[in-house]
mmCIF file of C-alpha atoms in Angstrom:
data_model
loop_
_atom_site.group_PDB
_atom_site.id
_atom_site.type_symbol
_atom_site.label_atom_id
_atom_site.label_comp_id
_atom_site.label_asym_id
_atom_site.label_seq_id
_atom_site.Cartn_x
_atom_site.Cartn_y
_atom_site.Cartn_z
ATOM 1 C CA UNK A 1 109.995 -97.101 61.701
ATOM 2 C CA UNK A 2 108.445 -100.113 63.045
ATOM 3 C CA UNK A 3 109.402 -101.595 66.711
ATOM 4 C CA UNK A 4 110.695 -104.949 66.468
ATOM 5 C CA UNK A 5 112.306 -104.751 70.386
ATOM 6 C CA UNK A 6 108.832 -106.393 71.932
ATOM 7 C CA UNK A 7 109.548 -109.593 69.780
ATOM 8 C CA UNK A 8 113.244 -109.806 71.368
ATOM 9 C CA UNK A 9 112.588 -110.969 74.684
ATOM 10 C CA UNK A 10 109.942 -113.518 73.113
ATOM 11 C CA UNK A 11 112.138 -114.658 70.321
ATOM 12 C CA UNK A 12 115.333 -115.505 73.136
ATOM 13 C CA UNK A 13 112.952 -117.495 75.112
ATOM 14 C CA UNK A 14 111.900 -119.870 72.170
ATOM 15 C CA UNK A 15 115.741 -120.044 71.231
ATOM 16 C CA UNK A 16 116.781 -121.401 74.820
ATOM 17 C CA UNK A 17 113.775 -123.259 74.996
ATOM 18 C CA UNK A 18 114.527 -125.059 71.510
ATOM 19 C CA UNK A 19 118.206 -125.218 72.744
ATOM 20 C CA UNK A 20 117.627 -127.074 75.905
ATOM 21 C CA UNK A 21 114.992 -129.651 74.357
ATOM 22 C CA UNK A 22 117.895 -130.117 71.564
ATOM 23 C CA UNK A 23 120.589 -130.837 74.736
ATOM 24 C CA UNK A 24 117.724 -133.306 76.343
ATOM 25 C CA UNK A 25 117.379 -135.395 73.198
ATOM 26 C CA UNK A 26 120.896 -135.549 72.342
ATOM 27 C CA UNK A 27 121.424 -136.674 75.930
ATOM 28 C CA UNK A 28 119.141 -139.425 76.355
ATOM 29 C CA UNK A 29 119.864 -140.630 72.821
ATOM 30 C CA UNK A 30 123.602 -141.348 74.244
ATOM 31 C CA UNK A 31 121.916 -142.798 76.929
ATOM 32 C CA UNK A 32 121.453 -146.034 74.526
ATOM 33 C CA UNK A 33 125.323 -146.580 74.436
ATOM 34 C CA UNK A 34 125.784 -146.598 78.171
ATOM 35 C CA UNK A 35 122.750 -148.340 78.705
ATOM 36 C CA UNK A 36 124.214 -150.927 76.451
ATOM 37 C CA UNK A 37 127.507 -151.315 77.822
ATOM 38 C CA UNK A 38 126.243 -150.996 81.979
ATOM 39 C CA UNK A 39 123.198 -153.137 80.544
ATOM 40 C CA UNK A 40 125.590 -156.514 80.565
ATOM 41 C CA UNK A 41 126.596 -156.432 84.295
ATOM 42 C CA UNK A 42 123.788 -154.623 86.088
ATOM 43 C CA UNK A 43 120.065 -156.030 86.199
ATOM 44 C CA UNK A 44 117.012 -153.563 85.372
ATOM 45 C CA UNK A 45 116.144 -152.237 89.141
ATOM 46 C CA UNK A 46 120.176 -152.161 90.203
ATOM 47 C CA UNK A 47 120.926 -149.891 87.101
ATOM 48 C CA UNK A 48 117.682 -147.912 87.453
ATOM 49 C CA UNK A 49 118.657 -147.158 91.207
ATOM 50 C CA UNK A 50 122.553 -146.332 90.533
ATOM 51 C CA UNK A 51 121.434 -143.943 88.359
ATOM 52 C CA UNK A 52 118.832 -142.504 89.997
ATOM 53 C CA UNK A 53 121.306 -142.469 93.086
ATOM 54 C CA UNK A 54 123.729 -140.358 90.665
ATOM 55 C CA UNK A 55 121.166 -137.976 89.572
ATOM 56 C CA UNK A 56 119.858 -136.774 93.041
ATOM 57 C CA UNK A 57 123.489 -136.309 94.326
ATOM 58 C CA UNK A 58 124.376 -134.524 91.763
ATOM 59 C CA UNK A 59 121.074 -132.392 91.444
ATOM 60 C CA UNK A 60 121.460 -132.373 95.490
ATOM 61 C CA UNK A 61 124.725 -130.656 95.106
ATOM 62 C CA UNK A 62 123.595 -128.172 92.391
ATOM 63 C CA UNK A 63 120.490 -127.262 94.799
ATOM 64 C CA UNK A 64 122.836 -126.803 97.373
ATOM 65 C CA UNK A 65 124.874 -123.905 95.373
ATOM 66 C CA UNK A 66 122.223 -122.488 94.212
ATOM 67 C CA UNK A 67 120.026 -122.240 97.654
ATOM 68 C CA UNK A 68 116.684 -123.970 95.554
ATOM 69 C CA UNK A 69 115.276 -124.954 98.912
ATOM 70 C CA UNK A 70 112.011 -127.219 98.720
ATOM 71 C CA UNK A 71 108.991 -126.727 96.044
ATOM 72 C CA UNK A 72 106.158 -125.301 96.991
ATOM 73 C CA UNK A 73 103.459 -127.658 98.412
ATOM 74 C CA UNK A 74 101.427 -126.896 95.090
ATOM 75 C CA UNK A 75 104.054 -128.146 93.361
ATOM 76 C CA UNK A 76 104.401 -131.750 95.404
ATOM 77 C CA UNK A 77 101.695 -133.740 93.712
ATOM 78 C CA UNK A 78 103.065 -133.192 90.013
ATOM 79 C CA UNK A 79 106.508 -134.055 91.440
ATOM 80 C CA UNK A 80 105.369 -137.037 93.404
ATOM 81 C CA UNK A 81 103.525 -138.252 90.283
ATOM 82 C CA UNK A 82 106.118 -137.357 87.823
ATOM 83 C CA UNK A 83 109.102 -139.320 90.028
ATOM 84 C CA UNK A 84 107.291 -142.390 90.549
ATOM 85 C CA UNK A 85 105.953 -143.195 87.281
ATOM 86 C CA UNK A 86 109.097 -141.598 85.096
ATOM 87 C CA UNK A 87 111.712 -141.759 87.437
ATOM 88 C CA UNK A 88 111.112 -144.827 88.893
ATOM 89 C CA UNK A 89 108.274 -147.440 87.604
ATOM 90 C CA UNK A 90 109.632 -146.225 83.679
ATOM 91 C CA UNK A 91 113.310 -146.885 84.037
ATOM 92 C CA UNK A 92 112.478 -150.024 85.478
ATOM 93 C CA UNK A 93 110.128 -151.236 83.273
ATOM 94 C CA UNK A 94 112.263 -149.755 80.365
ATOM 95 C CA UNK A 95 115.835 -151.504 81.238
ATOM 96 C CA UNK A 96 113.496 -154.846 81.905
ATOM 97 C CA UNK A 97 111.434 -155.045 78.603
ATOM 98 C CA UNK A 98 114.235 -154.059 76.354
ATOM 99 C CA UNK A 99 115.985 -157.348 77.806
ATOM 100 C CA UNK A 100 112.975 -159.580 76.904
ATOM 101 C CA UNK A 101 112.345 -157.558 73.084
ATOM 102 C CA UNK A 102 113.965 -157.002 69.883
ATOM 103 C CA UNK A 103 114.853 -153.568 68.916
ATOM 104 C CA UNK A 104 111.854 -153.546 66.446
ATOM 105 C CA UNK A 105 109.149 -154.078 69.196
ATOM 106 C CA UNK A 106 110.711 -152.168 71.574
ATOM 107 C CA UNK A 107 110.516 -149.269 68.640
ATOM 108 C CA UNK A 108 106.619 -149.473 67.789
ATOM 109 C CA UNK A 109 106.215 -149.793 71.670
ATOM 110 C CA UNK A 110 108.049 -147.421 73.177
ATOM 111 C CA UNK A 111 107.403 -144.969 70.970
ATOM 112 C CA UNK A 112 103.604 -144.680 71.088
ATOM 113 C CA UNK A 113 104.535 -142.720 74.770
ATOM 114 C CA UNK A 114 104.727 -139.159 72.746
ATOM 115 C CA UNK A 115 101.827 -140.113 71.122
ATOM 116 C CA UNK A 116 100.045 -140.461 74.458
ATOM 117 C CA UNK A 117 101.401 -137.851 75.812
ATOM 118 C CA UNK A 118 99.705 -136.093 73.028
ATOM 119 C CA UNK A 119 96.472 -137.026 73.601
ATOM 120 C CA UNK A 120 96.352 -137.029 77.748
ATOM 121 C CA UNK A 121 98.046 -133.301 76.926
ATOM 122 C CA UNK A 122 94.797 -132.548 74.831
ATOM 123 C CA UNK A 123 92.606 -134.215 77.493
ATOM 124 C CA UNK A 124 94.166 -133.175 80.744
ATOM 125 C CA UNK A 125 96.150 -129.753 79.737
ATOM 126 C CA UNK A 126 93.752 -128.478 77.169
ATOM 127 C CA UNK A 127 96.833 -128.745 75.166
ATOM 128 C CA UNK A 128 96.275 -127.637 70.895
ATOM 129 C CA UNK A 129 96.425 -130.627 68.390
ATOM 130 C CA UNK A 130 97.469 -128.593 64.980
ATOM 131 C CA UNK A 131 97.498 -130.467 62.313
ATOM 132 C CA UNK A 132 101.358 -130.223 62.125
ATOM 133 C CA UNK A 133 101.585 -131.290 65.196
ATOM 134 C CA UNK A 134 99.921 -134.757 64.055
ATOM 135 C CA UNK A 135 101.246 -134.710 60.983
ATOM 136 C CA UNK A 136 104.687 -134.519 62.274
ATOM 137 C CA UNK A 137 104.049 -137.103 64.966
ATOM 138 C CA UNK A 138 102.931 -139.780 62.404
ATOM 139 C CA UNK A 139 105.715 -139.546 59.940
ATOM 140 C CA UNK A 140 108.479 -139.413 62.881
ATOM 141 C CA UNK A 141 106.849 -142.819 64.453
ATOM 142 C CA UNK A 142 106.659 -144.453 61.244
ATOM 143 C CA UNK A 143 110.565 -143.037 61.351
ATOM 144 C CA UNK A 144 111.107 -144.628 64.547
ATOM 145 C CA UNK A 145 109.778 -148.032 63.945
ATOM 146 C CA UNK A 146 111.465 -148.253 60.694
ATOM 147 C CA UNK A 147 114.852 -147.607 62.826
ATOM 148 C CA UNK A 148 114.257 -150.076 65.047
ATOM 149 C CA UNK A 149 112.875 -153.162 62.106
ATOM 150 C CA UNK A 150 116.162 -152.487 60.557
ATOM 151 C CA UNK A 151 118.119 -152.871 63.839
ATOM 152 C CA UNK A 152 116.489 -155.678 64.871
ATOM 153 C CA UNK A 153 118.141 -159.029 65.722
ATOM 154 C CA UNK A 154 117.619 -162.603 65.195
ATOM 155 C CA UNK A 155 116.140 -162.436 69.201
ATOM 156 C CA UNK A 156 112.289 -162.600 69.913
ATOM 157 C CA UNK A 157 109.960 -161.159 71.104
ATOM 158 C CA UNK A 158 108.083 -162.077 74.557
ATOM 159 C CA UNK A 159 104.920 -161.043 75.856
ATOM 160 C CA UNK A 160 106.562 -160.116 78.805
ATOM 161 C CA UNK A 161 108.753 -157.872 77.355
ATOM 162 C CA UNK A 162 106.120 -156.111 75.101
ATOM 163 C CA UNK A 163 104.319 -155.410 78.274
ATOM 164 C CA UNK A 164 106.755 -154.160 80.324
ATOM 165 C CA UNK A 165 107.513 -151.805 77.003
ATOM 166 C CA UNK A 166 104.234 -150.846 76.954
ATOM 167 C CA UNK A 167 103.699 -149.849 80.307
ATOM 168 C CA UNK A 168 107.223 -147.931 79.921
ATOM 169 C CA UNK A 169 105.402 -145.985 77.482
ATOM 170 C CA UNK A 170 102.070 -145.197 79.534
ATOM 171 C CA UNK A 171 104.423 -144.325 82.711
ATOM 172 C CA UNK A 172 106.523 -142.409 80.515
ATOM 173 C CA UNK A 173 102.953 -140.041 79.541
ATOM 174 C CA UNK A 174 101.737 -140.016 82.308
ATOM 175 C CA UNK A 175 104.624 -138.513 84.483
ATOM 176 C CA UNK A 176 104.966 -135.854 82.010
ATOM 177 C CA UNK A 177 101.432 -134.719 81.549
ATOM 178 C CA UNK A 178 102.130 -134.962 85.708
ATOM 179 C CA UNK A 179 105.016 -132.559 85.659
ATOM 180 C CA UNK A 180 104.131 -129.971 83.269
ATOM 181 C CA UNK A 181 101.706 -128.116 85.878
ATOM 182 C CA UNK A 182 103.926 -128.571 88.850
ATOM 183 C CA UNK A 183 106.784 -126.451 86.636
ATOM 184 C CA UNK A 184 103.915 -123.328 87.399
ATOM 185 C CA UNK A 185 104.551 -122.831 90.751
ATOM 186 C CA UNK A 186 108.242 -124.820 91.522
ATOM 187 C CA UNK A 187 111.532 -123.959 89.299
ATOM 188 C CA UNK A 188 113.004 -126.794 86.445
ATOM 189 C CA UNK A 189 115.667 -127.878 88.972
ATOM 190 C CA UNK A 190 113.023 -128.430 91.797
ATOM 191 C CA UNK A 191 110.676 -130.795 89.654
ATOM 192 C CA UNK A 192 113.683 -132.738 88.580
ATOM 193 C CA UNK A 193 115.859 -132.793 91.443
ATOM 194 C CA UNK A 194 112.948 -133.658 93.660
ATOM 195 C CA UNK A 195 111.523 -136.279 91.300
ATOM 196 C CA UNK A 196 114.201 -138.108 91.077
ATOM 197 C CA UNK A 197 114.512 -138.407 94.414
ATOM 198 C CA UNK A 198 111.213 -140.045 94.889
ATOM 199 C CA UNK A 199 111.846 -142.101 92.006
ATOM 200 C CA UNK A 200 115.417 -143.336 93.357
ATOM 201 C CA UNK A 201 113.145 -144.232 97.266
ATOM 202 C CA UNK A 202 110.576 -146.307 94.665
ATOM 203 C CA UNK A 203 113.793 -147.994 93.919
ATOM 204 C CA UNK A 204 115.209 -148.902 97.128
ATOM 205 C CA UNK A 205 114.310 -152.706 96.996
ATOM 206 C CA UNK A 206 117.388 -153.334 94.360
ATOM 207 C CA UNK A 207 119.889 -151.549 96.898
ATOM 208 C CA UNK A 208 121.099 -155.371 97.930
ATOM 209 C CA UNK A 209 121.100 -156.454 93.943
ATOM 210 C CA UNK A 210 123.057 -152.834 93.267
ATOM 211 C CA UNK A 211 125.447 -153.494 95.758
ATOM 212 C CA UNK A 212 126.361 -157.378 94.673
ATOM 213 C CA UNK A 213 126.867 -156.678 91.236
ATOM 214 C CA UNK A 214 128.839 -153.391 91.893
ATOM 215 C CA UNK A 215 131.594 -155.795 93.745
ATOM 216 C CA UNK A 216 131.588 -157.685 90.454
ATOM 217 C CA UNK A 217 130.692 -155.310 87.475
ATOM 218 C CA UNK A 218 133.662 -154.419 85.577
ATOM 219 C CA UNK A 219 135.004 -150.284 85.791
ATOM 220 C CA UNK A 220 133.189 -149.806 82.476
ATOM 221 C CA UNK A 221 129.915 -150.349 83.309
ATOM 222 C CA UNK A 222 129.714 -148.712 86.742
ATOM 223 C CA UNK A 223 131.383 -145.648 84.979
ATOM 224 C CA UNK A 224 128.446 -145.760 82.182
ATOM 225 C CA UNK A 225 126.024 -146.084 85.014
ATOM 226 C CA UNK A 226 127.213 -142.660 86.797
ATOM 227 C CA UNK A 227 126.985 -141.387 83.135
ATOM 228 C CA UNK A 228 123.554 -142.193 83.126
ATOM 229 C CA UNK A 229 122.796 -140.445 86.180
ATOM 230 C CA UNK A 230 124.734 -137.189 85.558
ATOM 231 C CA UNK A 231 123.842 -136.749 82.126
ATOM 232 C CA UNK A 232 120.984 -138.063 80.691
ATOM 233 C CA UNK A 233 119.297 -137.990 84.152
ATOM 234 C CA UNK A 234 120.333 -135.011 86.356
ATOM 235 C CA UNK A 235 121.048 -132.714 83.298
ATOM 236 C CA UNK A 236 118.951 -134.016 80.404
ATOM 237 C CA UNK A 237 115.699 -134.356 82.759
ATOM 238 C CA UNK A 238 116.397 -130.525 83.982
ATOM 239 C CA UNK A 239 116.682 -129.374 80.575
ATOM 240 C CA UNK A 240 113.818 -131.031 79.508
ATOM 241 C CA UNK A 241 111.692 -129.441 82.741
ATOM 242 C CA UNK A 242 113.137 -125.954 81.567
ATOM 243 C CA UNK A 243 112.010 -126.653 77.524
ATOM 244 C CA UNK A 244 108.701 -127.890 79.046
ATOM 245 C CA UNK A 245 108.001 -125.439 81.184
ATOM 246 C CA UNK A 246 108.113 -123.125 77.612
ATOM 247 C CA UNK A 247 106.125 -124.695 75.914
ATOM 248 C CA UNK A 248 103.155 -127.852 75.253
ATOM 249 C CA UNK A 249 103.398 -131.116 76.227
ATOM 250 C CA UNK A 250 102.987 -132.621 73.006
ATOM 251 C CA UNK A 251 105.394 -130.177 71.381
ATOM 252 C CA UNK A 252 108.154 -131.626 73.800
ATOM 253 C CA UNK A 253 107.019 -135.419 73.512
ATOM 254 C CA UNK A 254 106.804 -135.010 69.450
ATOM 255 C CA UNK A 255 110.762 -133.552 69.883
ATOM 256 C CA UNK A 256 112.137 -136.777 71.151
ATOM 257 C CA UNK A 257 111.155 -138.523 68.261
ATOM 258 C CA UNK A 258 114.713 -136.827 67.160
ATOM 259 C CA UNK A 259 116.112 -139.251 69.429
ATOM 260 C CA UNK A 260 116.031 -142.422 67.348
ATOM 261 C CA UNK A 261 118.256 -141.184 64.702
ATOM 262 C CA UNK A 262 120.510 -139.476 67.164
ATOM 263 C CA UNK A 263 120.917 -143.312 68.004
ATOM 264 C CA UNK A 264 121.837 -144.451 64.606
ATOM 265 C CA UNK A 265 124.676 -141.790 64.110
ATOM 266 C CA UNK A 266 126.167 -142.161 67.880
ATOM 267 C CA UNK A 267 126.090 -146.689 67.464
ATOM 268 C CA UNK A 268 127.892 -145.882 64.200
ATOM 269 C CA UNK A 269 130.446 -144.025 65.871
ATOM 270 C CA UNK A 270 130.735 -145.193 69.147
ATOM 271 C CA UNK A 271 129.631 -148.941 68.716
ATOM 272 C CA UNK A 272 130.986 -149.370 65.084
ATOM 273 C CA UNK A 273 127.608 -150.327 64.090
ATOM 274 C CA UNK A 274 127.158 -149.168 60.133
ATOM 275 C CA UNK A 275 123.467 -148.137 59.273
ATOM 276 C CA UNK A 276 122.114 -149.486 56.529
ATOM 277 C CA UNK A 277 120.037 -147.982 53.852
ATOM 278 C CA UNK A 278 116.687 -148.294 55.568
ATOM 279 C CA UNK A 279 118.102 -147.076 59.077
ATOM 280 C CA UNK A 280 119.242 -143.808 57.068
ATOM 281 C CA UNK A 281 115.689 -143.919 55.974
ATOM 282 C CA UNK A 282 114.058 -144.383 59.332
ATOM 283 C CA UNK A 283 116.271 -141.787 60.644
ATOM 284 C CA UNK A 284 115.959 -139.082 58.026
ATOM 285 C CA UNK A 285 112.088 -140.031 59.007
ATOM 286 C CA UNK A 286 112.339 -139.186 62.276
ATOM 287 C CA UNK A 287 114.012 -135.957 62.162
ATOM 288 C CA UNK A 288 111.598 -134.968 59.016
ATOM 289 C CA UNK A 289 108.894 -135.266 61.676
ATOM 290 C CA UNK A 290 110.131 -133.657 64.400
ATOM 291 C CA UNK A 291 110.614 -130.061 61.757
ATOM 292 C CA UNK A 292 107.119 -130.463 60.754
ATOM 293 C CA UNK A 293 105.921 -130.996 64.626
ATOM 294 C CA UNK A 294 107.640 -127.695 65.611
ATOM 295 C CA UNK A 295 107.131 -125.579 62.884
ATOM 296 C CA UNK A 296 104.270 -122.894 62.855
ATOM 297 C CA UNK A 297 101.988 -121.561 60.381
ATOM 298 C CA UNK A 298 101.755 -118.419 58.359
ATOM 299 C CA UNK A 299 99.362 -117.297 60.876
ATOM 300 C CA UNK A 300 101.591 -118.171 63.800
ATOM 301 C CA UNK A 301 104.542 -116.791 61.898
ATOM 302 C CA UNK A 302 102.760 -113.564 61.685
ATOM 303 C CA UNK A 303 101.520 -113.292 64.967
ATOM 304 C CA UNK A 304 105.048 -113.889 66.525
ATOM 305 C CA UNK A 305 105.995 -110.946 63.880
ATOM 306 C CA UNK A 306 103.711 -108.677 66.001
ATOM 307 C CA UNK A 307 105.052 -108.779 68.782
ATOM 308 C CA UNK A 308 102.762 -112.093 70.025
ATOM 309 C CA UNK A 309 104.332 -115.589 71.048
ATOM 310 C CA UNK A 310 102.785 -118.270 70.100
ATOM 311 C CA UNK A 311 99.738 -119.504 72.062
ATOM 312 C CA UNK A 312 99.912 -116.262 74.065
ATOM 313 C CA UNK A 313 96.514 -114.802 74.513
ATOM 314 C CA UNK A 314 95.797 -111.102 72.351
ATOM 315 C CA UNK A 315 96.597 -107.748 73.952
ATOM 316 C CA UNK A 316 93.111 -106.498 75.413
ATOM 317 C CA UNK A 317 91.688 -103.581 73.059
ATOM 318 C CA UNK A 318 91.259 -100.566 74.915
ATOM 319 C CA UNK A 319 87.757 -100.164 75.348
ATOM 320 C CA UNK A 320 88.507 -104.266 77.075
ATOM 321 C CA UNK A 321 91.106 -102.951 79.464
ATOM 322 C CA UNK A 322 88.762 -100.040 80.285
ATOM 323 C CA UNK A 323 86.146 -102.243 81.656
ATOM 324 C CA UNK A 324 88.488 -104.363 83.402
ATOM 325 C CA UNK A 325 89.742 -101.950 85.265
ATOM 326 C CA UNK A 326 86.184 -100.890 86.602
#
């Protein structure tokens, strides 16, 4: 009778892996709601700070209970990457562009970061490019920008705010291509805890802006702020540093293209905002993309059958392990 018990242990992995990437994308797409709401009475470096401020209390506390302690000095310049370009310079630049862009332009822009996490992944990492993986990539970002054309408003577009989107994207990239090796030597809820915490010191300037518009900004908003820091910060960002840790770079960036329609279905319910025929479109789009992005060959398929998880490295045969043990 054959063994399938070797395949158990690998098999759980991928399934806590996949579910944590799946709570990390449902978590920053509600982001967009309370980003919307806290968006009216907070300006881009006051909301990027009160949630950052959120996050590391809360990821403080959580440390705190369960005795983390500090990341290995390894680890450090990863994390100190990782929290000042996604932490801190992205949120900025992110809450600032999308105030100077219409949805559509935000959508082509932003979007392009999985696509460069992609290739810096392939360049920096050694990460694989299958061809699913680019195939999947392509049809979710022609997904996303279709979203975002057909929730576009009469607003403009400045050059400003493409920039600023723009350099959300390359920040965005670049601190996870940053993190990924740091997550070899220092646990998920190190990197996060302790990026955030740099990126919430990058952010320091807006503490007198933070504190002005708190004494004004109505209950709603400050409430969607915290939001933003507990959840699709503190828990969303550890998640995603577990699922990552798991996995490749561009497998994780290419999942958040699920994000987009995520978006569509939570502003219909939560915002009243009916889709129309093309955002059901863009949406199926995305999330067409993301199953073709994360799904695996034959070959794969039979290779995980075996016993093997994918990308791991073939047992030695035994005339191999011989002479490595001389």
């Amino acid at each position: 009778m054959m063994n399938t018990s070797p395949t158990r242990p690998g098999r759980r992995a991928e399934l806590l892996a996949a579910g944590a990437a799946t709570v990390t994308v449902v978590l920053w797409a509600s982001a967009f709601v309370s980003i919307r709401s806290a968006g009216d009475a907070y300006s881009p470096g006051a909301l990027a700070l009160g949630r950052l401020l959120a996050g590391v209390l809360t990821l403080g506390a959580i440390c705190l209970l369960r005795r983390e302690g500090v990341p290995p000095r390894s680890a450090w310049r990863g994390i100190a990457i990782s929290g000042l370009l996604w932490f801190g310079f992205y949120m900025v630049a992110l809450n600032w562009g999308e105030q100077q862009v219409d949805a559509g332009s935000a959508a082509l822009v932003v979007n392009t970061g999985p696509i460069l996490i992609a290739l810096l992944g392939a360049r920096l990492l050694g990460d694989p490019m299958p061809p699913r993986l680019l195939a999947g990539m392509a049809v979710s970002f022609a997904g996303a920008v279709t979203v975002g054309l057909s929730m576009s408003g009469e607003g403009g577009s400045s050059v400003l705010g493409v920039v600023l989107c723009l350099l959300a994207a390359v920040a965005y990239a670049g601190g996870v291509v940053a993190q990924k090796p740091a997550l070899g030597t220092a646990s998920p809820l190190q990197v996060t805890t302790f990026g955030c915490l740099v990126g919430a010191v990058l952010c320091l300037p807006f503490a007198g802006q933070l504190v002005r518009e708190a004494a004004d900004a109505p209950a709603s908003a400050t409430l969607n702020m915290v939001y933003l820091g507990v959840f699709p910060t503190a828990l969303a960002f550890t998640t995603w540093a577990y699922a990552l840790s798991r996995t490749t770079a561009s497998k994780m960036g290419a999942t958040t293209y699920a994000a987009p329609a995520l978006v569509v279905l939570m502003s219909w319910l939560f915002l009243g905002e009916v889709p129309g025929l093309l955002t059901l479109v863009g949406g199926v789009l995305c999330l067409a993309g993301v199953a073709v992005s994360r799904s695996r060959s034959r070959r794969g398929a039979r290779s995980a059958a075996r016993g093997g998880a994918p990308g791991a490295a073939p047992e030695p045969r035994p005339e191999e392990a011989a002479d490595s043990a001389r």
